[in-house]
Coordinates of C-alpha atoms in Angstrom, one line a residue:
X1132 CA 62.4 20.2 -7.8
X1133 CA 61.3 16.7 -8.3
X1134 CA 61.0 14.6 -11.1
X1135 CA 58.1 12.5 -11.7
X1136 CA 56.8 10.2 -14.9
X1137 CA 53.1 10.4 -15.2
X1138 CA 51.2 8.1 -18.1
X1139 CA 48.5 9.4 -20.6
X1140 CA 45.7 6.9 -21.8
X1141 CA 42.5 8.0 -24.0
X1142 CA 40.7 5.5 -26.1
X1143 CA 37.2 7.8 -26.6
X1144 CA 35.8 11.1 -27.9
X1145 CA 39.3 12.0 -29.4
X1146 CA 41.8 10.0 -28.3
X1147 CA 45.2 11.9 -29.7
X1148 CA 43.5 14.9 -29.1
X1149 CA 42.6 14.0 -25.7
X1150 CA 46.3 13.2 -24.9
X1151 CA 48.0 16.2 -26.9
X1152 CA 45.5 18.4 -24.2
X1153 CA 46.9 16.4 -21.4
X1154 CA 50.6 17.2 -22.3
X1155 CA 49.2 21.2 -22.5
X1156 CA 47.5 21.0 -19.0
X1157 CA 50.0 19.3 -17.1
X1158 CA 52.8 21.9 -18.2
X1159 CA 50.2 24.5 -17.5
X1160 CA 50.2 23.2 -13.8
X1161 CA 51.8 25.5 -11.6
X1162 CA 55.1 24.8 -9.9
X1163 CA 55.5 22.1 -13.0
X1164 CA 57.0 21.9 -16.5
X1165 CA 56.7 19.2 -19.1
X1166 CA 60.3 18.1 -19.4
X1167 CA 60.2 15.0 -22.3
X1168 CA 57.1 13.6 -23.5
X1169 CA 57.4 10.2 -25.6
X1170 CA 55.4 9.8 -29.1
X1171 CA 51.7 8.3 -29.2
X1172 CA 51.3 4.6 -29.4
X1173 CA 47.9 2.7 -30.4
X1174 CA 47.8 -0.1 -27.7
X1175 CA 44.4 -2.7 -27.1
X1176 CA 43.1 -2.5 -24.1
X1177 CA 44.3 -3.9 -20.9
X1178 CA 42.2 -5.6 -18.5
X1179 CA 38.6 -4.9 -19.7
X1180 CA 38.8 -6.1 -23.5
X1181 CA 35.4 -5.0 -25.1
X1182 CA 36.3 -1.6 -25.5
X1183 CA 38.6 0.4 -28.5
X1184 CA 42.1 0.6 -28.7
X1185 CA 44.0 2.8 -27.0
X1186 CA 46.4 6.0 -27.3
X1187 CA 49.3 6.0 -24.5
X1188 CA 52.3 8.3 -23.9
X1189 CA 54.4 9.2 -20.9
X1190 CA 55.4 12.5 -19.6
X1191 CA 58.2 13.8 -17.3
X1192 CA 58.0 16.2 -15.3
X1193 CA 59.5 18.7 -12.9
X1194 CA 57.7 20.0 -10.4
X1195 CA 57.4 21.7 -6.9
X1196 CA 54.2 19.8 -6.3
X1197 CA 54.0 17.1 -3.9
X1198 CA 52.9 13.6 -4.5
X1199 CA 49.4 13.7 -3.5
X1200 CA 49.2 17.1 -4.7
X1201 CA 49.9 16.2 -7.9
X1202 CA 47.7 13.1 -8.0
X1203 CA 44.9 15.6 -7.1
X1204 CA 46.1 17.8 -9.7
X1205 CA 46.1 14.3 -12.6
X1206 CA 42.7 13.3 -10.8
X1207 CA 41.3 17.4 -12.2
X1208 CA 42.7 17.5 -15.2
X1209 CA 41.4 13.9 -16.1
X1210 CA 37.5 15.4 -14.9
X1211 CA 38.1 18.7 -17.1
X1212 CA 38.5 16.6 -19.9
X1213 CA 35.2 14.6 -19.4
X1214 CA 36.4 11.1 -17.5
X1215 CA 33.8 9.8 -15.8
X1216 CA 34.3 7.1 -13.0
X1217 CA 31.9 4.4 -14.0
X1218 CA 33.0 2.2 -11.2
X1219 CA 34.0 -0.8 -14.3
X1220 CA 37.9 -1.2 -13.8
X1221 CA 40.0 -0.4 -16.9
X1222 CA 37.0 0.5 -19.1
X1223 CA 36.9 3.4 -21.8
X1224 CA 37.9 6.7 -20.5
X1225 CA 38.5 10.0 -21.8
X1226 CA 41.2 10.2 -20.5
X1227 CA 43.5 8.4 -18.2
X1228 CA 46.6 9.8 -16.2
X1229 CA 49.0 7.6 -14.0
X1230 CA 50.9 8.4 -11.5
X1231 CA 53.8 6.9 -12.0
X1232 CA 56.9 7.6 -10.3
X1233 CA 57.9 10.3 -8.5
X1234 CA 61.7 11.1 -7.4
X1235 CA 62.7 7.4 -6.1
X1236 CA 60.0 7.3 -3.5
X1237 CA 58.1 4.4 -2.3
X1238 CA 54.9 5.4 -1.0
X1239 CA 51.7 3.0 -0.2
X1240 CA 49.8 4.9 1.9
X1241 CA 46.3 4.3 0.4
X1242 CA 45.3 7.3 -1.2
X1243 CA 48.8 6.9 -3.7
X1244 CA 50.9 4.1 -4.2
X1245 CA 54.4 4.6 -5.9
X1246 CA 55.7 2.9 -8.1
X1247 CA 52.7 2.6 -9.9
X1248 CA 51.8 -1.3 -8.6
X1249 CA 51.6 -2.4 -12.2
X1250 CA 54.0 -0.1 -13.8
X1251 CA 56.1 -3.4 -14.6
X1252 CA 53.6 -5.5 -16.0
X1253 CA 52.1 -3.0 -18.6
X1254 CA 54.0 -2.7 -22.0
X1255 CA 51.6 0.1 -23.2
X1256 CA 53.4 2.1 -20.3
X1257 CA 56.8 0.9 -20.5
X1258 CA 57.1 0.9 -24.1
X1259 CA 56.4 5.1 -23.9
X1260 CA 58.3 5.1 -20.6
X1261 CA 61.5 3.2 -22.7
X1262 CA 61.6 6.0 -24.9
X1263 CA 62.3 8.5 -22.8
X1264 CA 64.0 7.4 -19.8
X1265 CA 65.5 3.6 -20.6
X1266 CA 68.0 3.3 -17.7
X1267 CA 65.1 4.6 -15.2
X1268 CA 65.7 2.6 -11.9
X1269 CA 62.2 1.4 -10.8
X1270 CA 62.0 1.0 -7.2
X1271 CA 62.2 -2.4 -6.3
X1272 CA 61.6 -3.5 -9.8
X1273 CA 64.8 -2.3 -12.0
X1274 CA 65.4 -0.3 -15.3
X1275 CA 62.4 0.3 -17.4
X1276 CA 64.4 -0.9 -20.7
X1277 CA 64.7 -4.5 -18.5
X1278 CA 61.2 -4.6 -17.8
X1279 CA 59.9 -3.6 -21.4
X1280 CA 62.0 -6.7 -22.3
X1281 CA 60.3 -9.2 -19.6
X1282 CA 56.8 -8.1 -21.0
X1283 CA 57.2 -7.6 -24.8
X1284 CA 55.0 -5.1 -26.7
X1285 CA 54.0 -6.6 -30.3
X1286 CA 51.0 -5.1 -29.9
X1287 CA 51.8 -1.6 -29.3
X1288 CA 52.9 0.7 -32.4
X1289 CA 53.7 3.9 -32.5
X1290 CA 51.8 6.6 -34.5
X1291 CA 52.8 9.8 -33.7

């Protein structure tokens, strides 16, 4: 079994709702179980600002599944639930899942890069991450409670 974090993101049609079906779907996946899940957290966007707020949680998992396979398995659950690639980088989604960290790998091989490349520059990820798994050695960036502390997140609350 490996252990891998995986980050939930909805800001349309939904957005709690959307991320409370992700948690259900990705212990539904076979070979996989939902392990901790943190709370919901209303974050503004990131990146692309003209767009709604968002909902964010992180999930950990242990699972059978490889790394790719279980990006494939993110990438179908995130299309069951209506996302739509639109092609405009961190715009509204239905539903957004991350990919990231799995085990302590380090993988860049195109198709999947672990850590997550921005994993510790996004308090609306490590905030949620924090609250489940605070001494979590990132790869090549340190423990998640450490990182939460270089980026501050004033702007994230929780709400559920």
């Amino acid at each position: 079994m490996s252990t891998a974090y995986v980050a939930l993101g909805s800001n349309m049609e939904q957005p709690r709702m959307q991320v409370e079906r992700a948690f259900v779907a990705l212990d539904a996946l076979p070979g996989t179980s939902l392990v901790r899940r943190s709370g919901l957290y209303l974050t503004p966007p990131w990146g692309f600002v003209e767009q709604p707020d968002f909902i964010n949680a992180v999930a950990e998992l242990e699972t059978v599944r490889k790394p790719l396979d279980l990006l494939q398995d993110l990438q179908a659950i995130e299309k069951a639930q209506g996302r739509e690639r639109s092609g405009l980088r961190w715009g509204p989604r239905t539903l957004d899942l991350d990919l990231l960290l799995y085990d302590q790998r380090q993988i860049d091989d195109g198709s999947l890069q672990l850590p997550h490349p921005r994993l510790g520059q996004r308090p609306f990820v490590l905030l949620p991450l924090a609250e489940i798994a605070p001494e979590l050695e990132v790869p090549g960036l340190g423990r998640v409670r450490e990182l939460l502390a270089r980026t501050g997140a004033d702007a994230c609350r929780r709400v559920a």
